[in-house]
XYZ file of C-alpha atoms in Angstrom:
784
model
C 0.260 0.305 -0.042
C 3.192 2.854 0.169
C 4.854 1.141 -2.561
C 1.630 2.106 -4.685
C 0.998 5.939 -2.657
C 4.028 6.844 -3.645
C 3.739 6.047 -6.774
C 0.721 8.088 -6.940
C 1.800 10.815 -5.500
C 5.402 11.193 -7.529
C 3.346 10.520 -10.569
C 0.766 13.454 -9.970
C 3.526 15.668 -9.035
C 5.119 14.575 -12.412
C 1.950 15.222 -14.610
C 1.543 18.544 -12.555
C 4.718 19.949 -13.217
C 4.671 19.079 -16.601
C 2.059 20.591 -17.598
C 2.644 24.045 -15.684
C 5.656 24.242 -18.269
C 3.870 23.051 -20.809
C 1.572 26.295 -20.793
C 3.823 29.125 -19.490
C 5.925 28.094 -22.831
C 2.664 27.813 -25.010
C 1.357 31.656 -23.774
C 5.006 32.963 -23.845
C 4.372 34.783 -27.699
C 1.777 36.808 -25.255
C 4.662 38.759 -24.144
C 6.714 39.452 -27.188
C 6.325 43.019 -27.775
C 6.472 44.425 -31.339
C 10.093 46.243 -31.942
C 8.732 48.362 -34.909
C 10.470 51.666 -35.327
C 11.713 51.514 -31.301
C 15.430 51.505 -29.901
C 17.146 50.816 -26.850
C 19.425 52.609 -24.344
C 21.831 50.135 -23.013
C 25.393 50.018 -21.101
C 27.096 49.875 -18.191
C 26.439 51.130 -14.776
C 30.210 51.870 -12.870
C 31.282 53.311 -9.028
C 32.775 56.362 -10.525
C 35.818 56.424 -8.219
C 37.381 53.256 -8.919
C 35.276 51.514 -11.834
C 33.998 48.397 -9.974
C 30.513 47.714 -11.715
C 27.169 48.792 -9.981
C 24.372 45.361 -9.932
C 21.189 46.383 -8.653
C 21.376 50.166 -9.870
C 17.756 50.561 -10.735
C 17.062 53.032 -14.216
C 14.343 54.590 -15.317
C 13.937 56.614 -18.245
C 10.796 59.255 -19.080
C 10.027 60.089 -21.830
C 7.396 62.944 -22.167
C 4.181 62.558 -24.478
C 1.662 65.281 -24.974
C -1.040 63.430 -23.063
C 1.039 61.347 -20.877
C 4.629 60.623 -19.322
C 5.930 56.915 -20.798
C 8.558 55.238 -18.249
C 10.713 52.144 -18.456
C 12.118 51.019 -15.497
C 15.499 48.341 -15.518
C 18.079 46.752 -12.638
C 21.346 46.128 -13.858
C 22.788 43.033 -13.539
C 25.665 41.173 -11.823
C 28.524 42.420 -14.012
C 26.599 46.420 -13.839
C 24.858 45.494 -17.431
C 21.856 47.495 -17.970
C 19.544 47.538 -21.193
C 16.353 49.915 -21.707
C 14.455 47.879 -24.992
C 11.932 48.964 -27.324
C 11.855 53.005 -26.620
C 10.481 55.400 -28.894
C 12.351 57.562 -30.758
C 12.719 61.067 -28.896
C 14.374 62.599 -25.363
C 14.483 60.682 -22.089
C 15.470 61.535 -18.766
C 17.597 58.398 -17.266
C 17.436 58.561 -13.290
C 20.176 55.672 -12.007
C 19.703 55.100 -8.213
C 20.975 52.584 -5.648
C 21.501 53.182 -1.788
C 24.758 54.446 -0.740
C 25.501 56.667 -4.365
C 24.418 59.654 -4.949
C 20.797 59.758 -7.500
C 22.037 60.588 -10.904
C 20.121 62.154 -13.660
C 21.190 61.855 -17.447
C 19.751 63.304 -21.043
C 19.670 60.572 -23.323
C 18.563 61.286 -27.374
C 17.002 57.971 -29.014
C 17.460 57.858 -32.647
C 15.073 55.334 -35.069
C 17.098 52.316 -35.564
C 19.858 52.834 -33.763
C 20.826 51.723 -30.090
C 22.346 54.225 -27.980
C 25.499 53.038 -25.924
C 25.221 54.784 -22.779
C 27.287 54.424 -19.299
C 26.716 55.743 -16.262
C 29.016 56.873 -13.727
C 27.751 57.293 -10.180
C 29.359 59.061 -6.594
C 29.337 57.049 -3.221
C 27.578 59.349 -0.532
C 29.033 57.709 2.274
C 32.531 55.020 2.224
C 30.633 52.097 1.049
C 34.130 48.931 -0.137
C 33.790 47.403 -3.278
C 32.249 44.168 -1.733
C 29.538 46.075 -0.485
C 27.730 47.506 -3.297
C 25.298 44.890 -4.091
C 21.980 45.886 -2.740
C 19.239 44.865 -4.201
C 21.427 43.091 -7.166
C 17.720 40.910 -6.752
C 15.073 43.402 -7.244
C 13.837 42.092 -9.849
C 14.416 38.119 -9.647
C 11.588 35.392 -8.323
C 13.696 34.965 -5.132
C 12.734 31.653 -4.365
C 14.260 29.674 -3.088
C 17.167 31.370 -2.523
C 19.431 33.643 0.197
C 21.601 36.556 -1.375
C 24.254 37.201 0.496
C 26.754 39.971 1.056
C 29.653 40.294 1.505
C 29.151 42.567 4.681
C 26.844 40.231 6.444
C 29.445 38.094 7.099
C 31.277 40.354 9.026
C 28.464 40.969 11.317
C 29.151 36.800 12.418
C 31.256 36.452 15.183
C 34.888 35.339 13.987
C 35.338 32.092 14.912
C 39.397 31.746 15.278
C 39.438 35.479 14.997
C 39.090 35.573 10.985
C 35.576 35.978 9.395
C 34.531 33.099 6.797
C 32.206 32.472 4.646
C 31.254 28.859 6.066
C 30.378 30.160 9.640
C 28.326 32.460 7.330
C 26.226 29.432 5.792
C 25.733 27.344 8.452
C 22.894 30.165 9.858
C 20.665 30.134 6.542
C 17.015 28.460 5.983
C 17.568 25.042 5.978
C 21.230 24.511 6.428
C 22.618 22.045 8.966
C 26.202 21.910 9.571
C 27.392 17.984 10.855
C 30.453 19.338 13.194
C 33.665 21.396 13.948
C 35.979 18.701 12.908
C 35.704 17.151 9.485
C 31.953 18.913 8.946
C 30.025 19.509 5.885
C 27.442 21.465 4.717
C 23.548 19.371 4.097
C 21.331 21.512 2.758
C 17.388 20.950 3.124
C 17.820 17.412 2.893
C 20.568 17.025 0.451
C 23.903 15.354 1.608
C 27.099 17.332 0.434
C 27.398 15.189 -2.802
C 24.014 16.510 -4.147
C 25.416 19.925 -3.820
C 27.168 22.130 -6.258
C 29.800 24.606 -4.714
C 31.386 27.208 -7.551
C 33.559 29.944 -7.576
C 33.302 31.744 -10.518
C 32.226 29.124 -12.098
C 34.628 26.745 -11.686
C 33.333 23.556 -9.379
C 35.289 23.459 -5.884
C 35.080 19.665 -5.331
C 35.596 20.060 -1.486
C 35.050 24.042 0.076
C 35.457 23.218 3.681
C 38.436 22.199 5.269
C 38.994 19.632 7.627
C 39.123 21.338 11.003
C 35.545 22.302 9.873
C 35.936 26.153 11.077
C 37.211 27.602 7.809
C 36.187 27.517 3.984
C 39.182 27.924 1.074
C 37.918 30.986 0.194
C 39.020 34.488 1.119
C 36.470 36.597 2.130
C 38.216 39.489 1.593
C 37.553 39.034 -2.252
C 34.378 37.616 -2.346
C 31.319 40.153 -4.165
C 28.322 38.204 -4.610
C 27.173 34.727 -2.924
C 23.961 33.243 -3.955
C 22.936 30.240 -1.997
C 20.318 27.913 -3.839
C 18.707 25.391 -1.576
C 15.605 24.229 -3.542
C 14.248 25.198 -7.361
C 17.187 26.568 -8.478
C 16.939 27.415 -12.201
C 17.851 26.550 -15.475
C 21.126 27.937 -16.085
C 22.533 25.405 -13.630
C 22.684 21.099 -13.273
C 24.944 18.485 -12.387
C 23.351 18.160 -8.840
C 19.959 17.240 -7.239
C 19.890 19.505 -3.716
C 21.432 22.755 -4.490
C 23.712 24.858 -5.501
C 25.841 27.579 -4.072
C 26.857 30.418 -6.498
C 30.416 32.815 -5.042
C 31.682 35.587 -7.015
C 35.020 37.185 -6.566
C 35.341 40.891 -7.407
C 38.308 42.321 -9.171
C 41.064 43.636 -7.399
C 41.649 47.650 -7.163
C 41.491 49.684 -10.229
C 43.185 52.521 -8.880
C 45.895 51.997 -6.257
C 47.912 49.134 -4.701
C 46.895 47.875 -1.828
C 46.203 44.921 0.216
C 45.976 43.129 3.797
C 48.333 41.288 6.799
C 46.643 39.639 8.993
C 48.113 36.916 11.607
C 45.529 35.216 14.255
C 46.169 32.194 16.600
C 44.267 30.236 14.026
C 46.151 31.398 10.676
C 47.854 33.726 8.937
C 46.922 35.695 5.658
C 48.316 38.270 3.140
C 45.739 39.627 0.007
C 47.335 42.006 -2.369
C 45.809 43.780 -5.196
C 47.104 46.461 -7.830
C 46.361 48.112 -11.188
C 48.395 46.590 -14.252
C 46.699 49.827 -16.231
C 44.673 52.391 -13.865
C 41.343 52.772 -14.269
C 40.130 56.088 -16.584
C 36.503 56.756 -17.473
C 36.112 55.933 -21.301
C 39.659 53.930 -21.143
C 40.542 50.062 -20.964
C 41.955 48.901 -17.713
C 43.509 45.933 -15.914
C 44.216 44.899 -12.619
C 45.569 41.812 -10.456
C 44.729 40.090 -7.321
C 46.773 37.054 -4.995
C 45.615 36.118 -1.631
C 47.404 32.971 0.246
C 46.179 32.199 3.901
C 47.431 29.207 5.848
C 46.512 27.077 9.079
C 49.615 26.685 11.379
C 46.818 25.308 14.236
C 49.122 21.924 15.009
C 51.766 23.789 16.019
C 50.163 26.908 17.907
C 47.992 24.309 19.406
C 50.829 22.841 21.859
C 51.123 26.140 22.847
C 47.353 27.259 23.247
C 44.911 24.583 22.858
C 46.254 21.475 24.733
C 43.720 20.847 26.581
C 41.180 20.539 23.736
C 42.569 17.733 22.315
C 44.935 14.424 23.267
C 45.922 14.881 19.134
C 47.167 18.456 19.703
C 44.282 19.731 16.979
C 46.623 18.483 14.174
C 45.087 20.035 11.089
C 46.945 22.332 8.240
C 45.824 24.207 5.185
C 46.891 26.733 2.617
C 44.899 28.248 0.268
C 46.040 30.540 -2.900
C 43.931 32.237 -5.134
C 45.092 34.535 -8.164
C 43.052 36.158 -10.468
C 43.754 38.964 -13.607
C 40.979 41.515 -14.819
C 40.842 43.546 -18.317
C 38.042 45.149 -18.543
C 37.781 47.425 -21.948
C 35.975 50.895 -22.898
C 33.034 49.185 -24.414
C 31.710 47.014 -21.383
C 33.241 43.612 -22.124
C 35.786 41.873 -20.126
C 38.077 38.431 -19.584
C 38.840 37.817 -16.428
C 41.937 34.759 -16.204
C 42.323 33.212 -12.537
C 43.289 30.076 -10.259
C 43.948 28.773 -6.989
C 45.547 25.699 -5.514
C 44.071 25.252 -2.548
C 45.664 21.774 0.616
C 44.670 20.222 3.805
C 46.581 17.780 5.543
C 45.363 15.942 8.664
C 47.791 14.061 10.719
C 46.440 12.337 13.803
C 49.500 10.682 16.066
C 50.180 6.963 15.354
C 47.347 6.477 13.388
C 45.757 8.010 10.517
C 46.496 10.956 7.907
C 44.890 12.439 5.568
C 45.648 14.950 2.411
C 44.366 16.597 -0.144
C 45.088 18.972 -3.250
C 42.745 20.957 -4.926
C 44.066 23.139 -7.614
C 41.791 25.223 -10.928
C 42.261 27.554 -14.005
C 39.906 29.464 -15.316
C 38.966 32.095 -18.305
C 35.743 34.156 -19.093
C 35.013 36.945 -21.386
C 31.898 38.844 -21.795
C 31.479 40.503 -25.278
C 28.778 43.271 -25.679
C 28.312 44.272 -29.679
C 26.966 47.812 -30.213
C 24.792 47.453 -31.721
C 23.232 43.790 -32.523
C 20.638 42.775 -29.304
C 23.067 39.616 -28.165
C 25.578 39.465 -25.285
C 27.449 36.770 -25.329
C 29.843 35.098 -22.140
C 31.693 32.610 -22.399
C 34.177 30.323 -20.110
C 36.600 27.292 -20.208
C 36.802 26.482 -16.916
C 39.783 22.963 -15.605
C 39.531 21.797 -11.812
C 41.692 18.721 -10.072
C 40.813 17.060 -7.418
C 42.986 14.111 -5.460
C 42.806 12.587 -1.943
C 44.246 10.288 -0.212
C 44.063 8.640 3.413
C 46.907 6.189 4.977
C 46.128 4.466 8.107
C 48.634 2.262 10.138
C 47.009 -1.230 10.104
C 45.141 -0.596 6.651
C 45.204 -0.083 3.406
C 45.575 3.356 1.560
C 42.076 4.883 0.333
C 42.996 7.750 -2.004
C 40.540 9.413 -4.712
C 41.119 11.552 -7.680
C 38.910 13.744 -10.137
C 40.029 16.349 -12.560
C 37.488 18.187 -15.323
C 36.769 20.864 -17.925
C 33.797 22.524 -19.133
C 33.735 24.821 -21.828
C 30.535 27.106 -22.322
C 28.770 30.200 -24.320
C 25.684 31.862 -22.717
C 23.732 34.098 -25.396
C 21.288 36.936 -23.538
C 18.796 39.137 -25.157
C 16.141 42.099 -23.730
C 13.038 42.867 -24.659
C 11.633 45.766 -23.197
C 11.603 44.381 -19.260
C 11.966 40.450 -19.610
C 15.125 38.836 -21.409
C 15.961 35.471 -22.551
C 18.679 34.102 -21.858
C 20.007 29.873 -23.614
C 23.418 28.763 -23.380
C 25.254 25.398 -24.341
C 28.094 23.982 -22.722
C 30.246 20.482 -23.158
C 32.405 18.952 -19.686
C 34.174 16.288 -18.984
C 35.497 14.190 -16.091
C 37.609 11.269 -14.963
C 37.595 9.972 -11.750
C 40.234 7.547 -10.219
C 38.768 5.635 -6.886
C 40.579 3.151 -4.713
C 39.132 1.959 -1.280
C 38.769 -1.252 0.887
C 35.098 -1.423 2.738
C 34.393 -2.412 6.241
C 34.804 -5.966 5.684
C 38.054 -5.546 3.703
C 36.589 -5.696 0.171
C 38.101 -3.274 -2.916
C 36.107 -0.956 -4.523
C 37.754 0.620 -7.372
C 36.633 2.693 -10.380
C 38.730 4.577 -12.909
C 36.169 6.268 -15.239
C 35.984 9.517 -18.279
C 32.678 10.314 -18.829
C 31.606 13.476 -21.215
C 28.496 15.690 -21.211
C 26.444 17.973 -23.415
C 24.542 20.373 -21.994
C 22.222 23.403 -22.764
C 19.127 25.423 -21.094
C 16.872 27.883 -21.944
C 15.304 30.694 -19.398
C 12.832 33.356 -20.163
C 12.645 36.173 -17.604
C 9.176 38.203 -17.260
C 9.116 41.395 -15.533
C 5.761 42.699 -14.574
C 4.128 45.133 -11.539
C 2.494 42.608 -10.035
C 4.590 40.045 -10.710
C 8.110 37.997 -11.775
C 8.749 34.703 -13.431
C 11.344 32.319 -14.513
C 10.307 30.040 -17.349
C 13.021 27.605 -17.479
C 14.131 24.665 -19.922
C 17.516 21.910 -19.471
C 18.826 19.264 -21.400
C 21.521 17.138 -20.387
C 23.275 14.156 -21.883
C 25.414 12.271 -19.959
C 27.093 9.911 -22.728
C 28.734 7.593 -20.585
C 25.544 6.262 -19.525
C 23.978 6.565 -22.946
C 21.417 8.550 -20.795
C 19.013 12.094 -21.626
C 17.518 14.152 -18.992
C 14.988 16.998 -19.741
C 14.140 19.437 -16.986
C 11.629 21.717 -16.633
C 12.395 24.585 -13.846
C 9.660 26.991 -12.853
C 9.521 30.010 -10.137
C 7.199 32.994 -9.843
C 6.329 35.344 -7.497
C 3.395 37.255 -7.114
C 3.168 40.807 -5.184
C -0.473 41.408 -4.285
C 1.538 44.484 -2.022
C 4.342 46.108 -2.501
C 6.073 44.660 0.856
C 4.764 42.007 0.221
C 6.054 38.877 -2.012
C 3.528 35.227 -2.356
C 6.138 32.517 -4.196
C 6.524 29.195 -5.464
C 8.992 27.641 -7.734
C 9.173 23.675 -8.871
C 12.172 21.789 -11.419
C 13.582 18.613 -11.899
C 17.286 17.846 -11.681
C 20.142 15.116 -12.427
C 23.407 14.469 -11.505
C 26.074 11.962 -12.751
C 28.206 11.923 -9.376
C 28.293 10.322 -6.627
C 30.614 9.976 -3.551
C 33.011 7.657 -1.969
C 32.050 7.903 1.576
C 27.876 6.072 1.906
C 25.198 8.370 3.694
C 25.339 6.200 6.503
C 29.160 6.990 7.640
C 28.674 9.686 10.628
C 32.384 10.780 10.313
C 35.086 10.528 7.776
C 37.313 12.897 6.704
C 38.058 10.850 3.775
C 36.367 12.687 0.540
C 36.079 11.379 -2.852
C 33.813 10.765 -5.865
C 32.864 8.883 -8.408
C 31.431 8.999 -11.296
C 27.658 7.418 -12.399
C 28.826 3.311 -12.384
C 27.190 1.320 -15.229
C 27.415 -1.951 -13.236
C 24.337 -0.776 -11.242
C 21.307 -3.423 -9.440
C 19.033 -4.102 -12.433
C 15.933 -3.672 -10.381
C 14.786 -1.753 -7.673
C 12.233 -2.380 -5.353
C 10.629 -4.999 -8.076
C 10.546 -2.164 -10.837
C 13.182 -2.673 -13.567
C 15.568 0.373 -13.553
C 15.384 2.530 -16.237
C 18.692 4.779 -16.530
C 21.068 4.778 -14.655
C 20.922 8.771 -13.092
C 20.382 10.223 -9.865
C 17.317 12.198 -9.964
C 15.107 14.782 -8.099
C 12.294 17.098 -8.099
C 11.510 19.996 -5.932
C 8.804 22.116 -5.002
C 9.290 25.477 -2.745
C 5.869 27.744 -2.339
C 5.939 30.794 0.839
C 6.232 34.649 0.934
C 8.284 37.030 2.506
C 6.871 40.260 4.208
C 8.828 43.910 5.103
C 7.147 44.816 8.135
C 9.263 48.175 7.583
C 12.037 49.874 6.705
C 14.010 48.023 9.801
C 12.212 44.191 9.594
C 11.563 41.380 7.157
C 10.462 38.097 7.416
C 10.585 34.951 5.148
C 8.591 31.479 5.190
C 9.368 28.851 2.796
C 7.857 25.206 2.736
C 9.635 22.750 0.530
C 9.396 19.085 -0.626
C 12.286 17.242 -2.465
C 11.402 13.965 -4.088
C 14.731 12.055 -4.572
C 13.709 9.371 -7.453
C 16.940 7.580 -7.352
C 20.000 7.731 -6.016
C 23.258 5.650 -6.327
C 24.593 4.809 -2.889
C 28.075 3.199 -1.776
C 27.475 -0.705 -0.592
C 28.490 -0.803 3.188
C 26.886 -4.474 2.633
C 29.562 -5.737 0.509
C 30.971 -9.324 2.352
C 32.416 -10.288 -1.248
C 34.235 -9.891 -4.649
C 31.944 -9.842 -7.416
C 33.405 -12.964 -9.576
C 32.687 -16.045 -10.474
C 33.613 -17.752 -7.822
C 31.086 -15.843 -5.975
C 28.313 -16.025 -8.370
C 26.107 -18.653 -4.870
C 26.211 -15.320 -2.480
C 23.507 -13.155 -2.786
C 23.563 -10.407 -5.447
C 22.976 -7.840 -2.811
C 26.247 -8.627 -0.280
C 28.353 -8.751 -3.748
C 27.611 -5.908 -5.699
C 29.774 -2.090 -5.015
C 26.675 -0.228 -5.829
C 22.826 0.400 -3.966
C 19.922 2.159 -5.757
C 18.171 4.125 -2.536
C 14.842 6.756 -3.210
C 13.661 9.250 -0.652
C 12.487 12.168 -0.121
C 12.838 15.514 2.355
C 10.571 18.584 3.146
C 10.146 20.930 5.707
C 10.115 24.771 6.391
C 11.533 27.915 7.509
C 10.938 30.909 9.407
C 13.615 33.582 9.165
C 13.564 36.894 10.575
C 15.801 40.141 9.885
C 16.130 43.321 11.427
C 18.773 46.339 10.715
C 18.582 49.657 12.600
C 20.972 52.104 14.100
C 23.750 50.055 14.800
C 21.841 46.953 15.442
C 21.155 43.367 13.579
C 19.471 40.570 14.309
C 18.526 37.569 12.205
C 17.123 34.759 13.751
C 16.118 31.399 11.498
C 13.736 28.548 12.698
C 14.046 25.287 10.563
C 11.780 22.119 10.614
C 12.736 19.099 8.511
C 12.377 14.972 8.143
C 14.466 13.040 5.656
C 14.123 9.919 4.647
C 15.852 7.182 2.859
C 14.854 3.310 1.446
C 17.248 1.008 0.337
C 14.596 -2.014 -1.067
C 15.273 -3.005 2.245
C 14.773 -1.271 5.050
C 13.759 2.759 5.806
C 15.752 5.096 7.441
C 17.059 8.329 8.219
C 20.029 9.483 7.205
C 22.596 10.608 9.642
C 21.824 14.289 8.902
C 18.660 14.139 9.114
C 18.306 16.517 12.141
C 14.670 17.631 13.267
C 15.044 21.245 14.531
C 17.718 23.843 13.509
C 17.237 27.292 15.411
C 20.180 29.931 14.769
C 19.846 33.659 16.035
C 22.725 36.126 15.520
C 23.081 39.374 17.162
C 25.643 42.044 16.303
C 26.031 45.920 17.568
C 28.209 48.636 15.673
C 29.364 51.995 17.605
C 31.816 54.235 17.671
C 31.775 55.257 13.960
C 34.996 57.412 14.165
C 36.740 53.666 15.192
C 33.976 51.347 14.816
C 33.332 48.468 17.208
C 31.238 45.762 16.874
C 30.277 42.932 19.645
C 28.632 40.086 17.894
C 26.903 36.559 19.416
C 25.852 33.619 17.528
C 24.155 31.054 19.569
C 23.201 27.577 17.315
C 20.467 24.909 18.842
C 19.499 21.594 16.941
C 18.098 18.711 18.104
C 20.623 14.943 18.291
C 21.548 13.065 14.558
C 20.190 10.113 14.428
C 22.735 6.881 15.327
C 22.618 3.464 14.804
C 23.034 1.888 18.563
C 25.042 -1.018 19.656
C 23.436 -4.139 21.052
C 26.502 -6.018 21.975
C 30.114 -7.715 21.171
C 31.140 -10.896 20.546
C 34.169 -12.647 19.439
C 34.922 -12.685 15.471
C 36.912 -15.067 13.826
C 37.648 -15.522 10.146
C 36.830 -18.315 8.124
C 38.720 -17.621 5.297
C 39.637 -21.541 5.426
C 36.627 -22.995 5.609
C 35.747 -25.632 7.659
C 39.553 -26.066 7.953
C 39.832 -23.357 10.115
C 41.202 -24.098 13.489
C 38.795 -21.053 15.663
C 40.144 -23.438 19.414
C 43.810 -21.768 18.595
C 42.717 -18.833 16.882
C 42.786 -15.470 18.686
C 39.455 -13.279 17.099
C 38.654 -10.079 16.549
C 35.975 -7.692 18.362
C 32.782 -8.102 16.470
C 29.756 -5.329 17.649
C 26.365 -6.863 16.585
C 24.515 -3.481 15.669
C 20.316 -2.358 16.206
C 18.689 -1.260 13.476
C 20.361 1.395 11.626
C 19.735 4.847 12.717
C 17.136 4.231 15.549
C 18.795 6.170 18.457
C 19.315 9.777 18.822
C 21.959 11.624 19.546
C 21.630 14.109 22.584
C 20.812 18.134 21.498
C 23.298 20.297 20.128
C 23.944 24.104 21.088
C 26.957 26.561 21.246
C 27.587 30.231 21.609
C 30.112 31.826 19.590
C 31.049 35.377 20.481
C 33.749 38.136 19.334
C 34.619 41.818 19.454
C 36.366 43.545 16.477
C 38.053 47.399 16.879
C 38.847 49.167 14.218
C 41.341 52.150 14.147
C 41.915 54.233 10.977
C 45.350 55.625 10.535
C 45.129 57.611 7.953
C 43.877 57.759 4.504
C 43.507 54.128 3.060
C 45.202 53.155 6.429
C 43.478 50.687 9.475
C 44.362 48.260 11.951
C 41.900 45.873 12.873
C 42.086 43.712 16.332
C 39.533 40.655 16.997
C 38.805 38.770 19.961
C 36.939 35.921 19.009
C 35.191 32.551 21.872
C 34.012 30.199 20.216
C 31.445 27.989 22.413
C 31.738 30.335 25.386
C 29.971 28.275 27.902
C 32.142 25.044 27.549
C 29.054 23.178 26.336
C 29.912 19.656 25.947
C 28.357 18.694 22.704
C 28.932 14.709 21.367
C 31.006 14.529 18.185
C 30.420 10.382 18.181
C 31.542 7.754 20.646
C 34.090 5.389 19.499
C 32.439 1.794 19.972
C 35.406 -0.338 20.058
C 37.115 2.012 23.162
C 33.777 2.450 24.918
C 34.243 6.395 24.845
C 32.687 9.584 23.854
C 34.258 11.727 21.777
C 33.219 15.410 22.117
C 33.608 18.274 19.920
C 35.543 21.055 19.934
C 35.228 23.128 23.505
C 35.956 26.584 24.601
C 38.441 28.040 22.282
C 39.448 31.711 22.552
C 41.587 33.404 19.849
C 42.803 36.875 18.945
C 43.542 38.072 15.436
C 44.909 41.619 14.370
C 45.043 42.219 10.840
C 46.503 46.106 9.067
C 44.441 46.894 5.689
C 46.230 49.619 3.351
């Protein structure tokens, strides 16, 4: 009965989604507008002082007719580009406005049949960092299932280890669960880390977090924007079935040599920026940025934190990032960038982990003067290698490397726009491990994918919607996937939005870790295998992809200029998931054909679902900033035999961030963050026994052999760990030393009241292992 009910729900979901998308595509021509005898005003919005592109600027072109005033409003995109299309011939006043900048008025003449190119340069009214100019950049987007992070808000978080990091901010977003301080990973609205795509300027970052679990690989001072799509994301993103984290970096300073030197009890960092050709209005310019940070926690913990861990916190890492930017006077650009991230963990006398991640990228933007099309393209390459060595066990290793080549084309139609793109990507995985039963699992696989998408973005006075379709062809598996996407936002009032999104998603990448592993620093990858079971739950498999469907609904309300509230509910149906078979006991060869298939295969098929809701509240006024989030989530899996909750199924999760800033002359900030979470599921221990190896069959002499410790497990994940809660605190003081020079001192305390939060339970040693205790830290940095 349960099986038939699940099938019926999934069928109804699919039928409704496809009919909705088909209906909307059919009525698209109704939105098309005649372009006859009309022209465009197009260009870019820049910061007049340094040439930074301004995203989210609101542009209004007003044209006075004999009996009425015709106006058109649009906002600049992430590249600062705008296009006021289909304007009647005549003279216009164009107004450009955005928070923090003077409002600009300029007169522009539109001639018939000729597009007018006009760039606007606006001046700041207050001192705002280049990374903080993304105000209102999403005012013309549907904003369903997405949180847009401004760089300045990252600094409102208590700086764990006295250094702000985007990883710390991601943990307080709706639907996000963080697994722990050591080897922690992010789980977003019921999806495991392998189901989440993390990108840095388009490059796929396979392991974005360091083993200590407190720091990411990203340089906070270079982040321009970060968008977290937790469910129902659009057609421009593919290759993952749960969520997308899209991080973009800013260009280096185009006016002068600048930088930052930082030192804390955890890390040190260096950031250098310089123009290669200084910025002048209407001229080409170029710049370079180099950042490097490293950890010496393994050394400093011996002196400062020897109470925290008997192994003296054996974590070290190093992150290098370089970016070259070339901007043309016409608005186009070319950007070249690369990175090398590394991590090393050495537990004395037992296990060592090490990984290295490298990448190179090139992006360009071309804006033809008279054509209505913008073209951007990219070529990206990334590589990730990880190895684990244990004292008494065979080593594990995993490597993945690949490229992405793509082109996107954008068109504007009045307030609407259409974007489509093509992408070719390929990658190779090389993987080898031995499971808990000492059976070898290995794979060397190359795969190629061809992808395409189209997205029509409609903006009207009362509603905004995106209608998209993505096509993915997985050459190595011979499978195709057509994935409709739809986001809709209705504004009955100026201060309120009602929103909804649905979509279908697929991926061909799986984790080398089982979703049932509680603690595992070995974060490896596999491409979708072709040696999967032929059937699941009595039904023949129709494809070898991992697939999911999303639905998100909610509303947001601006109570007043200081307060906003957002409520969303979601459901994710994971129709097919591939997982590592932890129950494998025998090699899958001709000698074991009489053994059950379940005990021979490398991989198993699962399905499941995740559903729940989130409430978030934001208050900002006169130096005070409050952010509060509560998430309620259920996650379920079925492996063909049993239904269970994966180890990241946290029912309740709450976060409160409070920040207060005072003394404008030498700003001082005090920040608190409190996190509460219900216990994770875990598999209980029922007993122990002496385990013998009968590899010699009946000839094994168990009377003279010393057995190993065997464990009798209860049903999977039927228990719950204790509740988790932690308070973090930091105070930051800034001294202005002169033009462009400042000194920043930061003191932080992680786990202020020294809560003993369980990390895991060592069954063999019969002892509890806790997460990090109270950790004070001191840091300072000098900017110039």
